Amino acid sequence: AQSVTQLDSQVPVFEEAPVELRCNYSSSVSVYLFWYVQYPNQGLQLLLKYLSGSTLVESINGFEAEFNKSQTSFHLRKPSVHISDTAEYFCAVSDQGAQKLVFGQGTRLTINP
Amino acid sequence: DTGVSQDPRHKITKRGQNVTFRCDPISEHNRLYWYRQTLGQGPEFLTYFQNEAQLEKSRLLSDRFSAERPKGSFSTLEIQRTEQGDSAMYLCASSRPPVSVIETQYFGPGTRLLVL
């Protein structure tokens, strides 16, 4: 069975500092990987996804994630965060051939001025 | 283009009562998913439909839960004889017919259920 572990439940950082949100997964088959973001009082939105090809994927607002098959990780990074990045971030995995998403527990990113 | 909508947004009920939630997917999305999210946890898959066919059900979906999508458009999720452990946010998502290996799931705002 698949599982996703987000190693940090909360990550506080200062504005303009770099951040890394960690995600590890376990699966016996090839997977697709996703990061979703939930801003305060809003629904889940897709931030970025890895399906195949280049292991480094980027979002339109400066986040990037790298698929590392040997480490079974898909960590999310941003070189310089903004107050507006305050949100909860969820890592998710889907088996190739399946449709359901398996989510991690979430990481709450708090940006301090 | 409207997003996924869910109704109601909040529901408070007493233990033992039945509740029904509705989800309207994005137009022309033929796949519809239900997830449940409890406090401090990520969403957990409950079930999904392709058109009107229910193709997969999680073991989390006990006999008290039933989901339908009668005409392949909106879906309802009913919980019978609610229990306090059913208190959670119920999320609906939809995706379009796959043109690649997997399509993005678009989530609605959720229905927050509180069972007293």
PDB file of C-alpha atoms in Angstrom:
ATOM      1  CA  ALA A   1       0.000   0.000   0.000  1.00  0.00           C
ATOM      2  CA  GLN A   2       1.101   3.502  -0.685  1.00  0.00           C
ATOM      3  CA  SER A   3       1.883   6.004   2.029  1.00  0.00           C
ATOM      4  CA  VAL A   4       3.187   9.548   2.219  1.00  0.00           C
ATOM      5  CA  THR A   5       5.098  11.065   5.110  1.00  0.00           C
ATOM      6  CA  GLN A   6       5.560  14.779   5.521  1.00  0.00           C
ATOM      7  CA  LEU A   7       8.300  15.042   8.070  1.00  0.00           C
ATOM      8  CA  ASP A   8       7.390  18.458   9.476  1.00  0.00           C
ATOM      9  CA  SER A   9       3.910  19.387  10.679  1.00  0.00           C
ATOM     10  CA  GLN A  10       4.873  23.064  10.982  1.00  0.00           C
ATOM     11  CA  VAL A  11       7.637  25.139   9.409  1.00  0.00           C
ATOM     12  CA  PRO A  12       8.120  28.750  10.532  1.00  0.00           C
ATOM     13  CA  VAL A  13      10.436  30.914   8.411  1.00  0.00           C
ATOM     14  CA  PHE A  14      11.214  34.574   7.971  1.00  0.00           C
ATOM     15  CA  GLU A  15      10.119  36.441   4.879  1.00  0.00           C
ATOM     16  CA  GLU A  16      12.611  36.227   2.000  1.00  0.00           C
ATOM     17  CA  ALA A  17      14.309  33.186   3.576  1.00  0.00           C
ATOM     18  CA  PRO A  18      14.567  29.881   1.695  1.00  0.00           C
ATOM     19  CA  VAL A  19      12.319  26.984   2.676  1.00  0.00           C
ATOM     20  CA  GLU A  20      12.166  23.236   2.120  1.00  0.00           C
ATOM     21  CA  LEU A  21       9.117  21.127   2.904  1.00  0.00           C
ATOM     22  CA  ARG A  22       9.982  17.467   3.050  1.00  0.00           C
ATOM     23  CA  CYS A  23       7.967  14.602   1.596  1.00  0.00           C
ATOM     24  CA  ASN A  24       8.791  10.904   1.448  1.00  0.00           C
ATOM     25  CA  TYR A  25       6.613   8.229  -0.053  1.00  0.00           C
ATOM     26  CA  SER A  26       6.474   4.462  -0.163  1.00  0.00           C
ATOM     27  CA  SER A  27       5.078   2.468  -3.032  1.00  0.00           C
ATOM     28  CA  SER A  28       5.826  -0.819  -4.709  1.00  0.00           C
ATOM     29  CA  VAL A  29       5.086   0.543  -8.175  1.00  0.00           C
ATOM     30  CA  SER A  30       5.875   3.603 -10.236  1.00  0.00           C
ATOM     31  CA  VAL A  31       4.062   6.699  -9.047  1.00  0.00           C
ATOM     32  CA  TYR A  32       2.939  10.167  -9.897  1.00  0.00           C
ATOM     33  CA  LEU A  33       3.658  12.858  -7.297  1.00  0.00           C
ATOM     34  CA  PHE A  34       1.857  16.077  -6.446  1.00  0.00           C
ATOM     35  CA  TRP A  35       2.016  19.064  -4.150  1.00  0.00           C
ATOM     36  CA  TYR A  36      -1.278  20.741  -3.268  1.00  0.00           C
ATOM     37  CA  VAL A  37      -1.622  24.015  -1.349  1.00  0.00           C
ATOM     38  CA  GLN A  38      -4.490  25.125   0.864  1.00  0.00           C
ATOM     39  CA  TYR A  39      -4.576  28.849   1.614  1.00  0.00           C
ATOM     40  CA  PRO A  40      -6.559  29.976   4.686  1.00  0.00           C
ATOM     41  CA  ASN A  41     -10.311  29.470   4.152  1.00  0.00           C
ATOM     42  CA  GLN A  42      -9.829  28.129   0.633  1.00  0.00           C
ATOM     43  CA  GLY A  43      -9.967  24.713  -1.051  1.00  0.00           C
ATOM     44  CA  LEU A  44      -7.014  22.588  -2.151  1.00  0.00           C
ATOM     45  CA  GLN A  45      -5.200  23.824  -5.265  1.00  0.00           C
ATOM     46  CA  LEU A  46      -2.612  21.943  -7.316  1.00  0.00           C
ATOM     47  CA  LEU A  47       0.809  23.566  -6.963  1.00  0.00           C
ATOM     48  CA  LEU A  48       2.904  21.240  -9.135  1.00  0.00           C
ATOM     49  CA  LYS A  49       3.141  17.625 -10.265  1.00  0.00           C
ATOM     50  CA  TYR A  50       5.649  15.053 -11.467  1.00  0.00           C
ATOM     51  CA  LEU A  51       4.445  12.531 -14.026  1.00  0.00           C
ATOM     52  CA  SER A  52       7.582  11.607 -15.982  1.00  0.00           C
ATOM     53  CA  GLY A  53      10.603  13.130 -17.670  1.00  0.00           C
ATOM     54  CA  SER A  54      12.664  15.789 -15.925  1.00  0.00           C
ATOM     55  CA  THR A  55      12.858  15.114 -12.210  1.00  0.00           C
ATOM     56  CA  LEU A  56      12.731  18.842 -11.390  1.00  0.00           C
ATOM     57  CA  VAL A  57       9.312  20.438 -11.708  1.00  0.00           C
ATOM     58  CA  GLU A  58       8.390  24.054 -11.130  1.00  0.00           C
ATOM     59  CA  SER A  59       5.288  26.044 -10.279  1.00  0.00           C
ATOM     60  CA  ILE A  60       4.333  29.467 -11.588  1.00  0.00           C
ATOM     61  CA  ASN A  61       4.918  31.141  -8.216  1.00  0.00           C
ATOM     62  CA  GLY A  62       8.534  30.122  -7.686  1.00  0.00           C
ATOM     63  CA  PHE A  63       8.222  26.750  -5.953  1.00  0.00           C
ATOM     64  CA  GLU A  64      10.055  23.714  -7.277  1.00  0.00           C
ATOM     65  CA  ALA A  65      10.194  20.049  -6.331  1.00  0.00           C
ATOM     66  CA  GLU A  66      12.614  17.319  -7.256  1.00  0.00           C
ATOM     67  CA  PHE A  67      11.684  13.679  -7.669  1.00  0.00           C
ATOM     68  CA  ASN A  68      14.375  11.439  -6.189  1.00  0.00           C
ATOM     69  CA  LYS A  69      13.570   7.809  -6.887  1.00  0.00           C
ATOM     70  CA  SER A  70      16.442   6.351  -4.864  1.00  0.00           C
ATOM     71  CA  GLN A  71      15.482   8.420  -1.815  1.00  0.00           C
ATOM     72  CA  THR A  72      11.729   8.040  -2.505  1.00  0.00           C
ATOM     73  CA  SER A  73      11.381  11.759  -1.885  1.00  0.00           C
ATOM     74  CA  PHE A  74       9.662  14.730  -3.489  1.00  0.00           C
ATOM     75  CA  HIS A  75      10.740  17.723  -1.401  1.00  0.00           C
ATOM     76  CA  LEU A  76       9.296  21.168  -2.118  1.00  0.00           C
ATOM     77  CA  ARG A  77      11.584  24.203  -2.131  1.00  0.00           C
ATOM     78  CA  LYS A  78      11.436  27.943  -2.641  1.00  0.00           C
ATOM     79  CA  PRO A  79      14.543  30.146  -2.542  1.00  0.00           C
ATOM     80  CA  SER A  80      12.759  33.177  -1.083  1.00  0.00           C
ATOM     81  CA  VAL A  81       9.315  33.052   0.532  1.00  0.00           C
ATOM     82  CA  HIS A  82       6.699  35.777   0.732  1.00  0.00           C
ATOM     83  CA  ILE A  83       4.008  36.441   3.313  1.00  0.00           C
ATOM     84  CA  SER A  84       1.449  35.295   0.739  1.00  0.00           C
ATOM     85  CA  ASP A  85       2.972  31.794   0.791  1.00  0.00           C
ATOM     86  CA  THR A  86       1.470  31.223   4.242  1.00  0.00           C
ATOM     87  CA  ALA A  87      -0.641  28.103   3.786  1.00  0.00           C
ATOM     88  CA  GLU A  88      -0.842  24.374   4.420  1.00  0.00           C
ATOM     89  CA  TYR A  89       0.994  22.227   1.897  1.00  0.00           C
ATOM     90  CA  PHE A  90       0.072  18.625   1.131  1.00  0.00           C
ATOM     91  CA  CYS A  91       2.202  16.086  -0.704  1.00  0.00           C
ATOM     92  CA  ALA A  92       0.269  13.353  -2.534  1.00  0.00           C
ATOM     93  CA  VAL A  93       1.030  10.234  -4.549  1.00  0.00           C
ATOM     94  CA  SER A  94      -0.929   8.229  -7.076  1.00  0.00           C
ATOM     95  CA  ASP A  95      -0.063   4.806  -8.471  1.00  0.00           C
ATOM     96  CA  GLN A  96       0.331   4.698 -12.214  1.00  0.00           C
ATOM     97  CA  GLY A  97      -2.943   3.235 -13.401  1.00  0.00           C
ATOM     98  CA  ALA A  98      -4.847   4.362 -10.337  1.00  0.00           C
ATOM     99  CA  GLN A  99      -6.815   7.559  -9.932  1.00  0.00           C
ATOM    100  CA  LYS A 100      -7.061   8.142  -6.213  1.00  0.00           C
ATOM    101  CA  LEU A 101      -4.603  10.380  -4.409  1.00  0.00           C
ATOM    102  CA  VAL A 102      -2.921   9.364  -1.160  1.00  0.00           C
ATOM    103  CA  PHE A 103      -2.051  12.461   0.860  1.00  0.00           C
ATOM    104  CA  GLY A 104       0.471  13.197   3.567  1.00  0.00           C
ATOM    105  CA  GLN A 105      -0.531  14.811   6.844  1.00  0.00           C
ATOM    106  CA  GLY A 106       0.293  18.317   5.643  1.00  0.00           C
ATOM    107  CA  THR A 107       2.882  20.943   6.580  1.00  0.00           C
ATOM    108  CA  ARG A 108       1.778  24.335   7.829  1.00  0.00           C
ATOM    109  CA  LEU A 109       4.118  27.012   6.470  1.00  0.00           C
ATOM    110  CA  THR A 110       4.135  30.195   8.512  1.00  0.00           C
ATOM    111  CA  ILE A 111       5.992  33.251   7.239  1.00  0.00           C
ATOM    112  CA  ASN A 112       7.158  35.790   9.789  1.00  0.00           C
ATOM    113  CA  PRO A 113       7.921  39.382   8.723  1.00  0.00           C
TER     114      PRO A 113
ATOM    115  CA  ASP B   1     -15.717  28.442 -15.834  1.00  0.00           C
ATOM    116  CA  THR B   2     -17.067  27.733 -12.360  1.00  0.00           C
ATOM    117  CA  GLY B   3     -15.171  25.426 -10.086  1.00  0.00           C
ATOM    118  CA  VAL B   4     -16.359  22.458  -8.074  1.00  0.00           C
ATOM    119  CA  SER B   5     -19.168  23.472  -5.730  1.00  0.00           C
ATOM    120  CA  GLN B   6     -20.364  21.738  -2.594  1.00  0.00           C
ATOM    121  CA  ASP B   7     -23.498  22.210  -0.555  1.00  0.00           C
ATOM    122  CA  PRO B   8     -23.916  22.801   2.311  1.00  0.00           C
ATOM    123  CA  ARG B   9     -20.642  24.332   3.409  1.00  0.00           C
ATOM    124  CA  HIS B  10     -21.332  23.550   7.056  1.00  0.00           C
ATOM    125  CA  LYS B  11     -23.609  21.019   8.730  1.00  0.00           C
ATOM    126  CA  ILE B  12     -24.229  20.452  12.422  1.00  0.00           C
ATOM    127  CA  THR B  13     -26.265  17.391  13.327  1.00  0.00           C
ATOM    128  CA  LYS B  14     -27.047  15.209  16.300  1.00  0.00           C
ATOM    129  CA  ARG B  15     -25.690  11.711  16.622  1.00  0.00           C
ATOM    130  CA  GLY B  16     -27.962   9.204  14.944  1.00  0.00           C
ATOM    131  CA  GLN B  17     -29.348  11.581  12.322  1.00  0.00           C
ATOM    132  CA  ASN B  18     -28.849  11.136   8.575  1.00  0.00           C
ATOM    133  CA  VAL B  19     -27.089  13.784   6.489  1.00  0.00           C
ATOM    134  CA  THR B  20     -26.664  14.258   2.750  1.00  0.00           C
ATOM    135  CA  PHE B  21     -24.072  16.358   0.952  1.00  0.00           C
ATOM    136  CA  ARG B  22     -24.081  17.436  -2.670  1.00  0.00           C
ATOM    137  CA  CYS B  23     -21.197  18.013  -5.059  1.00  0.00           C
ATOM    138  CA  ASP B  24     -21.425  19.679  -8.465  1.00  0.00           C
ATOM    139  CA  PRO B  25     -18.287  19.010 -10.533  1.00  0.00           C
ATOM    140  CA  ILE B  26     -16.779  21.215 -13.188  1.00  0.00           C
ATOM    141  CA  SER B  27     -18.819  20.951 -16.372  1.00  0.00           C
ATOM    142  CA  GLU B  28     -17.707  18.093 -18.650  1.00  0.00           C
ATOM    143  CA  HIS B  29     -15.556  16.498 -15.952  1.00  0.00           C
ATOM    144  CA  ASN B  30     -16.537  12.860 -16.048  1.00  0.00           C
ATOM    145  CA  ARG B  31     -14.627  11.753 -12.953  1.00  0.00           C
ATOM    146  CA  LEU B  32     -15.762  12.711  -9.475  1.00  0.00           C
ATOM    147  CA  TYR B  33     -14.043  11.881  -6.183  1.00  0.00           C
ATOM    148  CA  TRP B  34     -14.964  12.078  -2.505  1.00  0.00           C
ATOM    149  CA  TYR B  35     -12.352  12.505   0.219  1.00  0.00           C
ATOM    150  CA  ARG B  36     -12.577  13.018   3.986  1.00  0.00           C
ATOM    151  CA  GLN B  37     -10.239  15.244   5.965  1.00  0.00           C
ATOM    152  CA  THR B  38     -10.071  15.184   9.747  1.00  0.00           C
ATOM    153  CA  LEU B  39      -8.361  17.848  11.829  1.00  0.00           C
ATOM    154  CA  GLY B  40      -4.595  17.808  11.433  1.00  0.00           C
ATOM    155  CA  GLN B  41      -4.622  15.155   8.727  1.00  0.00           C
ATOM    156  CA  GLY B  42      -4.460  15.090   4.973  1.00  0.00           C
ATOM    157  CA  PRO B  43      -7.480  14.136   2.876  1.00  0.00           C
ATOM    158  CA  GLU B  44      -8.311  10.411   2.708  1.00  0.00           C
ATOM    159  CA  PHE B  45      -9.877   8.850  -0.363  1.00  0.00           C
ATOM    160  CA  LEU B  46     -13.437   7.550   0.028  1.00  0.00           C
ATOM    161  CA  THR B  47     -14.750   6.733  -3.445  1.00  0.00           C
ATOM    162  CA  TYR B  48     -14.766   7.799  -7.070  1.00  0.00           C
ATOM    163  CA  PHE B  49     -17.080   7.757 -10.083  1.00  0.00           C
ATOM    164  CA  GLN B  50     -16.513   7.717 -13.788  1.00  0.00           C
ATOM    165  CA  ASN B  51     -19.728   9.101 -15.222  1.00  0.00           C
ATOM    166  CA  GLU B  52     -22.446   7.337 -13.195  1.00  0.00           C
ATOM    167  CA  ALA B  53     -20.385   4.234 -12.389  1.00  0.00           C
ATOM    168  CA  GLN B  54     -18.828   3.967  -8.926  1.00  0.00           C
ATOM    169  CA  LEU B  55     -15.480   2.393  -9.715  1.00  0.00           C
ATOM    170  CA  GLU B  56     -13.697   2.247  -6.376  1.00  0.00           C
ATOM    171  CA  LYS B  57     -14.644   2.408  -2.717  1.00  0.00           C
ATOM    172  CA  SER B  58     -12.274   2.724   0.217  1.00  0.00           C
ATOM    173  CA  ARG B  59     -12.527   0.489   3.241  1.00  0.00           C
ATOM    174  CA  LEU B  60     -13.145   3.753   5.116  1.00  0.00           C
ATOM    175  CA  LEU B  61     -16.565   3.853   3.489  1.00  0.00           C
ATOM    176  CA  SER B  62     -18.612   1.855   5.983  1.00  0.00           C
ATOM    177  CA  ASP B  63     -22.105   0.532   5.323  1.00  0.00           C
ATOM    178  CA  ARG B  64     -23.512   3.756   6.767  1.00  0.00           C
ATOM    179  CA  PHE B  65     -22.040   5.713   3.866  1.00  0.00           C
ATOM    180  CA  SER B  66     -23.477   5.717   0.373  1.00  0.00           C
ATOM    181  CA  ALA B  67     -22.569   7.799  -2.643  1.00  0.00           C
ATOM    182  CA  GLU B  68     -24.445   8.211  -5.893  1.00  0.00           C
ATOM    183  CA  ARG B  69     -24.028   9.994  -9.175  1.00  0.00           C
ATOM    184  CA  PRO B  70     -27.281   9.104 -10.926  1.00  0.00           C
ATOM    185  CA  LYS B  71     -26.913  11.027 -14.183  1.00  0.00           C
ATOM    186  CA  GLY B  72     -23.164  11.345 -14.309  1.00  0.00           C
ATOM    187  CA  SER B  73     -23.293  14.992 -13.281  1.00  0.00           C
ATOM    188  CA  PHE B  74     -23.720  15.955  -9.607  1.00  0.00           C
ATOM    189  CA  SER B  75     -23.088  13.493  -6.802  1.00  0.00           C
ATOM    190  CA  THR B  76     -24.504  12.998  -3.322  1.00  0.00           C
ATOM    191  CA  LEU B  77     -22.848  11.487  -0.262  1.00  0.00           C
ATOM    192  CA  GLU B  78     -25.202  10.265   2.460  1.00  0.00           C
ATOM    193  CA  ILE B  79     -24.212   9.268   5.964  1.00  0.00           C
ATOM    194  CA  GLN B  80     -26.814   7.336   7.909  1.00  0.00           C
ATOM    195  CA  ARG B  81     -26.970   7.147  11.701  1.00  0.00           C
ATOM    196  CA  THR B  82     -24.148   9.630  12.119  1.00  0.00           C
ATOM    197  CA  GLU B  83     -21.541   9.117  14.825  1.00  0.00           C
ATOM    198  CA  GLN B  84     -19.241  11.635  16.464  1.00  0.00           C
ATOM    199  CA  GLY B  85     -16.321  10.057  14.613  1.00  0.00           C
ATOM    200  CA  ASP B  86     -17.904  11.156  11.333  1.00  0.00           C
ATOM    201  CA  SER B  87     -17.090  14.778  12.169  1.00  0.00           C
ATOM    202  CA  ALA B  88     -14.736  15.921   9.416  1.00  0.00           C
ATOM    203  CA  MET B  89     -14.428  17.999   6.267  1.00  0.00           C
ATOM    204  CA  TYR B  90     -15.852  16.148   3.250  1.00  0.00           C
ATOM    205  CA  LEU B  91     -14.124  17.139   0.027  1.00  0.00           C
ATOM    206  CA  CYS B  92     -15.247  16.590  -3.525  1.00  0.00           C
ATOM    207  CA  ALA B  93     -12.963  16.749  -6.552  1.00  0.00           C
ATOM    208  CA  SER B  94     -13.450  16.292 -10.276  1.00  0.00           C
ATOM    209  CA  SER B  95     -11.254  15.666 -13.290  1.00  0.00           C
ATOM    210  CA  ARG B  96     -11.812  15.625 -17.017  1.00  0.00           C
ATOM    211  CA  PRO B  97     -11.503  12.578 -19.271  1.00  0.00           C
ATOM    212  CA  PRO B  98      -7.835  11.621 -19.366  1.00  0.00           C
ATOM    213  CA  VAL B  99      -5.931  12.807 -22.410  1.00  0.00           C
ATOM    214  CA  SER B 100      -2.649  11.936 -20.734  1.00  0.00           C
ATOM    215  CA  VAL B 101      -1.737   9.413 -18.075  1.00  0.00           C
ATOM    216  CA  ILE B 102      -3.540  11.215 -15.270  1.00  0.00           C
ATOM    217  CA  GLU B 103      -5.567  14.350 -15.039  1.00  0.00           C
ATOM    218  CA  THR B 104      -5.457  17.020 -12.356  1.00  0.00           C
ATOM    219  CA  GLN B 105      -8.125  16.736  -9.679  1.00  0.00           C
ATOM    220  CA  TYR B 106      -9.838  20.046  -8.911  1.00  0.00           C
ATOM    221  CA  PHE B 107     -11.187  20.306  -5.376  1.00  0.00           C
ATOM    222  CA  GLY B 108     -14.259  21.999  -4.033  1.00  0.00           C
ATOM    223  CA  PRO B 109     -14.362  24.060  -0.816  1.00  0.00           C
ATOM    224  CA  GLY B 110     -15.642  21.129   1.239  1.00  0.00           C
ATOM    225  CA  THR B 111     -18.546  20.487   3.599  1.00  0.00           C
ATOM    226  CA  ARG B 112     -17.624  20.647   7.263  1.00  0.00           C
ATOM    227  CA  LEU B 113     -19.683  18.197   9.323  1.00  0.00           C
ATOM    228  CA  LEU B 114     -19.965  18.373  13.096  1.00  0.00           C
ATOM    229  CA  VAL B 115     -21.807  15.572  14.868  1.00  0.00           C
ATOM    230  CA  LEU B 116     -22.860  16.421  18.425  1.00  0.00           C
TER     231      LEU B 116
END
